[in-house]
């Protein structure tokens, strides 16, 4: 889960003819734009130049909450506070529709936007421009793609130190649960995971390989909001196998970095391929049913419920999640069969955390302890003291399982006053509330030390 990231939605530019004196510069920009749209055989995602708040089930329309590129927003006609009701005629009537439609916009598409502004409906038409690509100082970035066994072509972003000779060690990312992209064209912007990835790319001397899951960023396939875990895992596996085609990657020195959900499922990715080491932050290792019950208890306590009330509510959550995860019912099916549980559910009828119920049914089938039992590579397990999403016990168990097979191979490291996204807060309560915090730079230094010692 990566609840802390804000989705940078797309942006659109009206097609305009440059003045005569700007023809040459315009042609250069057009060439760059075309390359961005088709890098690695994939069409580039569109860029709107605004950040939006997704619609709720009670109120249609995506609200423009920040102008990230004033020039782009002005050309398309968008203003702060606008509520975008329809995109290409489709009503954004809730978070699921929003996550299906907006991320599917591609550079070069002609699109229409119906906007509610100060009580009046307005319509804009535009040709969409590409999202800018990442530019990191001292780093060469390649936008590639990979075809999964399920037929989905996914975006792969490969960074390496500029002009570094020979084969280099590599870090391969297995990412979070949410549909947020692994790409940061505007920098980390306060995202702890993004800052860690930025630091690895610019300071480690390693190759960094990231993959966007189906329906995210430039990746094709079903919308992420409908893509299950099997499709996601197939993408990671295909990208991991593709490391062999890069003549600048040393296949015997590949490290896997698992963040959030990826910190649990990381050992499922290599399929027997060589792994020099694992780095885990915010992962899990018990059953998903246990994880959800522990999460519900922490959430209730941090929401201010009294211990006795929490115990009563947990009886209902135990019943709900048993039907949902073990009996593979959707939340809608559970609440229809057992109306007394309806008040407990706080997410969609067919989705949770922006993913389909089938995704969590498949997580529920996993036996990650069995996967971690087979790991022989050195492993760094990091846990934030104020991580209210994942549990300390799951991280201790990963270290215990690796050390049981290879004593001394795993190191458990607890980051004081640090949350799930590696951001520091004054208290667990402030971390839960999402107040403003600062990235814990210790995470970067510990990861770089782990990589350096095993280079």
GROMACS .gro file of N, CA, C and O in nm, residues 124-166:
model
  172
  124UNK      N    1  -1.419   2.176  -2.289
  124UNK     CA    2  -1.292   2.204  -2.354
  124UNK      C    3  -1.251   2.083  -2.437
  124UNK      O    4  -1.274   1.969  -2.397
  125UNK      N    5  -1.187   2.111  -2.549
  125UNK     CA    6  -1.131   2.004  -2.632
  125UNK      C    7  -0.983   2.031  -2.651
  125UNK      O    8  -0.943   2.146  -2.668
  126UNK      N    9  -0.904   1.924  -2.646
  126UNK     CA   10  -0.759   1.943  -2.653
  126UNK      C   11  -0.693   1.818  -2.709
  126UNK      O   12  -0.749   1.709  -2.705
  127UNK      N   13  -0.576   1.837  -2.763
  127UNK     CA   14  -0.489   1.725  -2.800
  127UNK      C   15  -0.387   1.708  -2.690
  127UNK      O   16  -0.320   1.804  -2.650
  128UNK      N   17  -0.377   1.588  -2.639
  128UNK     CA   18  -0.301   1.564  -2.518
  128UNK      C   19  -0.152   1.554  -2.545
  128UNK      O   20  -0.108   1.492  -2.642
  129UNK      N   21  -0.075   1.614  -2.458
  129UNK     CA   22   0.071   1.614  -2.467
  129UNK      C   23   0.128   1.509  -2.373
  129UNK      O   24   0.062   1.464  -2.280
  130UNK      N   25   0.254   1.468  -2.396
  130UNK     CA   26   0.313   1.364  -2.311
  130UNK      C   27   0.358   1.414  -2.176
  130UNK      O   28   0.400   1.529  -2.162
  131UNK      N   29   0.348   1.328  -2.078
  131UNK     CA   30   0.408   1.356  -1.948
  131UNK      C   31   0.559   1.367  -1.966
  131UNK      O   32   0.620   1.285  -2.035
  132UNK      N   33   0.622   1.468  -1.908
  132UNK     CA   34   0.769   1.477  -1.920
  132UNK      C   35   0.835   1.351  -1.864
  132UNK      O   36   0.783   1.286  -1.773
  133UNK      N   37   0.950   1.318  -1.921
  133UNK     CA   38   1.026   1.204  -1.870
  133UNK      C   39   1.118   1.247  -1.757
  133UNK      O   40   1.146   1.364  -1.738
  134UNK      N   41   1.162   1.148  -1.681
  134UNK     CA   42   1.256   1.176  -1.573
  134UNK      C   43   1.389   1.226  -1.627
  134UNK      O   44   1.436   1.181  -1.731
  135UNK      N   45   1.448   1.317  -1.553
  135UNK     CA   46   1.582   1.367  -1.584
  135UNK      C   47   1.661   1.375  -1.454
  135UNK      O   48   1.633   1.460  -1.369
  136UNK      N   49   1.759   1.286  -1.436
  136UNK     CA   50   1.838   1.282  -1.314
  136UNK      C   51   1.982   1.318  -1.347
  136UNK      O   52   2.039   1.265  -1.443
  137UNK      N   53   2.038   1.404  -1.266
  137UNK     CA   54   2.174   1.450  -1.291
  137UNK      C   55   2.274   1.335  -1.278
  137UNK      O   56   2.272   1.259  -1.179
  138UNK      N   57   2.360   1.322  -1.377
  138UNK     CA   58   2.463   1.218  -1.376
  138UNK      C   59   2.411   1.079  -1.403
  138UNK      O   60   2.485   0.981  -1.385
  139UNK      N   61   2.288   1.069  -1.449
  139UNK     CA   62   2.224   0.938  -1.469
  139UNK      C   63   2.171   0.927  -1.611
  139UNK      O   64   2.110   1.021  -1.664
  140UNK      N   65   2.194   0.813  -1.673
  140UNK     CA   66   2.136   0.784  -1.804
  140UNK      C   67   2.008   0.704  -1.783
  140UNK      O   68   2.009   0.601  -1.715
  141UNK      N   69   1.898   0.751  -1.840
  141UNK     CA   70   1.768   0.688  -1.821
  141UNK      C   71   1.717   0.630  -1.953
  141UNK      O   72   1.715   0.699  -2.055
  142UNK      N   73   1.676   0.504  -1.949
  142UNK     CA   74   1.622   0.436  -2.067
  142UNK      C   75   1.478   0.397  -2.039
  142UNK      O   76   1.449   0.333  -1.938
  143UNK      N   77   1.389   0.435  -2.130
  143UNK     CA   78   1.249   0.393  -2.122
  143UNK      C   79   1.231   0.273  -2.214
  143UNK      O   80   1.234   0.285  -2.336
  144UNK      N   81   1.214   0.158  -2.154
  144UNK     CA   82   1.205   0.032  -2.227
  144UNK      C   83   1.067  -0.029  -2.203
  144UNK      O   84   0.982   0.031  -2.137
  145UNK      N   85   1.046  -0.151  -2.253
  145UNK     CA   86   0.921  -0.221  -2.227
  145UNK      C   87   0.947  -0.370  -2.224
  145UNK      O   88   1.051  -0.418  -2.272
  146UNK      N   89   0.853  -0.443  -2.170
  146UNK     CA   90   0.863  -0.588  -2.161
  146UNK      C   91   0.724  -0.647  -2.182
  146UNK      O   92   0.623  -0.585  -2.146
  147UNK      N   93   0.718  -0.764  -2.245
  147UNK     CA   94   0.591  -0.833  -2.270
  147UNK      C   95   0.577  -0.947  -2.170
  147UNK      O   96   0.664  -1.033  -2.159
  148UNK      N   97   0.466  -0.948  -2.096
  148UNK     CA   98   0.447  -1.052  -1.994
  148UNK      C   99   0.389  -1.179  -2.056
  148UNK      O  100   0.344  -1.180  -2.171
  149UNK      N  101   0.389  -1.284  -1.978
  149UNK     CA  102   0.331  -1.411  -2.024
  149UNK      C  103   0.181  -1.400  -2.049
  149UNK      O  104   0.123  -1.485  -2.117
  150UNK      N  105   0.119  -1.298  -1.993
  150UNK     CA  106  -0.025  -1.278  -2.013
  150UNK      C  107  -0.054  -1.183  -2.129
  150UNK      O  108  -0.168  -1.148  -2.153
  151UNK      N  109   0.053  -1.140  -2.200
  151UNK     CA  110   0.035  -1.057  -2.317
  151UNK      C  111   0.025  -0.909  -2.292
  151UNK      O  112  -0.017  -0.833  -2.380
  152UNK      N  113   0.065  -0.864  -2.173
  152UNK     CA  114   0.061  -0.721  -2.141
  152UNK      C  115   0.199  -0.660  -2.164
  152UNK      O  116   0.298  -0.713  -2.115
  153UNK      N  117   0.204  -0.550  -2.239
  153UNK     CA  118   0.331  -0.480  -2.258
  153UNK      C  119   0.341  -0.371  -2.151
  153UNK      O  120   0.257  -0.282  -2.143
  154UNK      N  121   0.447  -0.379  -2.072
  154UNK     CA  122   0.461  -0.291  -1.957
  154UNK      C  123   0.584  -0.201  -1.972
  154UNK      O  124   0.683  -0.238  -2.034
  155UNK      N  125   0.574  -0.084  -1.911
  155UNK     CA  126   0.685   0.011  -1.909
  155UNK      C  127   0.794  -0.035  -1.811
  155UNK      O  128   0.764  -0.074  -1.698
  156UNK      N  129   0.918  -0.034  -1.856
  156UNK     CA  130   1.034  -0.060  -1.772
  156UNK      C  131   1.125   0.063  -1.782
  156UNK      O  132   1.157   0.109  -1.891
  157UNK      N  133   1.163   0.116  -1.666
  157UNK     CA  134   1.251   0.234  -1.661
  157UNK      C  135   1.384   0.189  -1.601
  157UNK      O  136   1.388   0.136  -1.490
  158UNK      N  137   1.492   0.209  -1.677
  158UNK     CA  138   1.624   0.164  -1.636
  158UNK      C  139   1.715   0.286  -1.623
  158UNK      O  140   1.730   0.363  -1.718
  159UNK      N  141   1.773   0.304  -1.506
  159UNK     CA  142   1.869   0.412  -1.487
  159UNK      C  143   2.006   0.352  -1.454
  159UNK      O  144   2.015   0.246  -1.391
  160UNK      N  145   2.112   0.422  -1.498
  160UNK     CA  146   2.248   0.378  -1.466
  160UNK      C  147   2.340   0.499  -1.464
  160UNK      O  148   2.312   0.600  -1.529
  161UNK      N  149   2.448   0.490  -1.389
  161UNK     CA  150   2.541   0.603  -1.385
  161UNK      C  151   2.594   0.633  -1.525
  161UNK      O  152   2.633   0.542  -1.599
  162UNK      N  153   2.594   0.761  -1.562
  162UNK     CA  154   2.638   0.800  -1.696
  162UNK      C  155   2.787   0.769  -1.714
  162UNK      O  156   2.869   0.796  -1.627
  163UNK      N  157   2.819   0.707  -1.828
  163UNK     CA  158   2.956   0.675  -1.869
  163UNK      C  159   3.025   0.572  -1.779
  163UNK      O  160   3.147   0.559  -1.783
  164UNK      N  161   2.949   0.497  -1.699
  164UNK     CA  162   3.010   0.393  -1.617
  164UNK      C  163   3.045   0.272  -1.705
  164UNK      O  164   2.960   0.222  -1.778
  165UNK      N  165   3.169   0.224  -1.700
  165UNK     CA  166   3.211   0.114  -1.788
  165UNK      C  167   3.173  -0.022  -1.729
  165UNK      O  168   3.152  -0.038  -1.610
  166UNK      N  169   3.168  -0.122  -1.818
  166UNK     CA  170   3.152  -0.259  -1.776
  166UNK      C  171   3.014  -0.293  -1.725
  166UNK      O  172   2.919  -0.215  -1.733
   0.00000   0.00000   0.00000
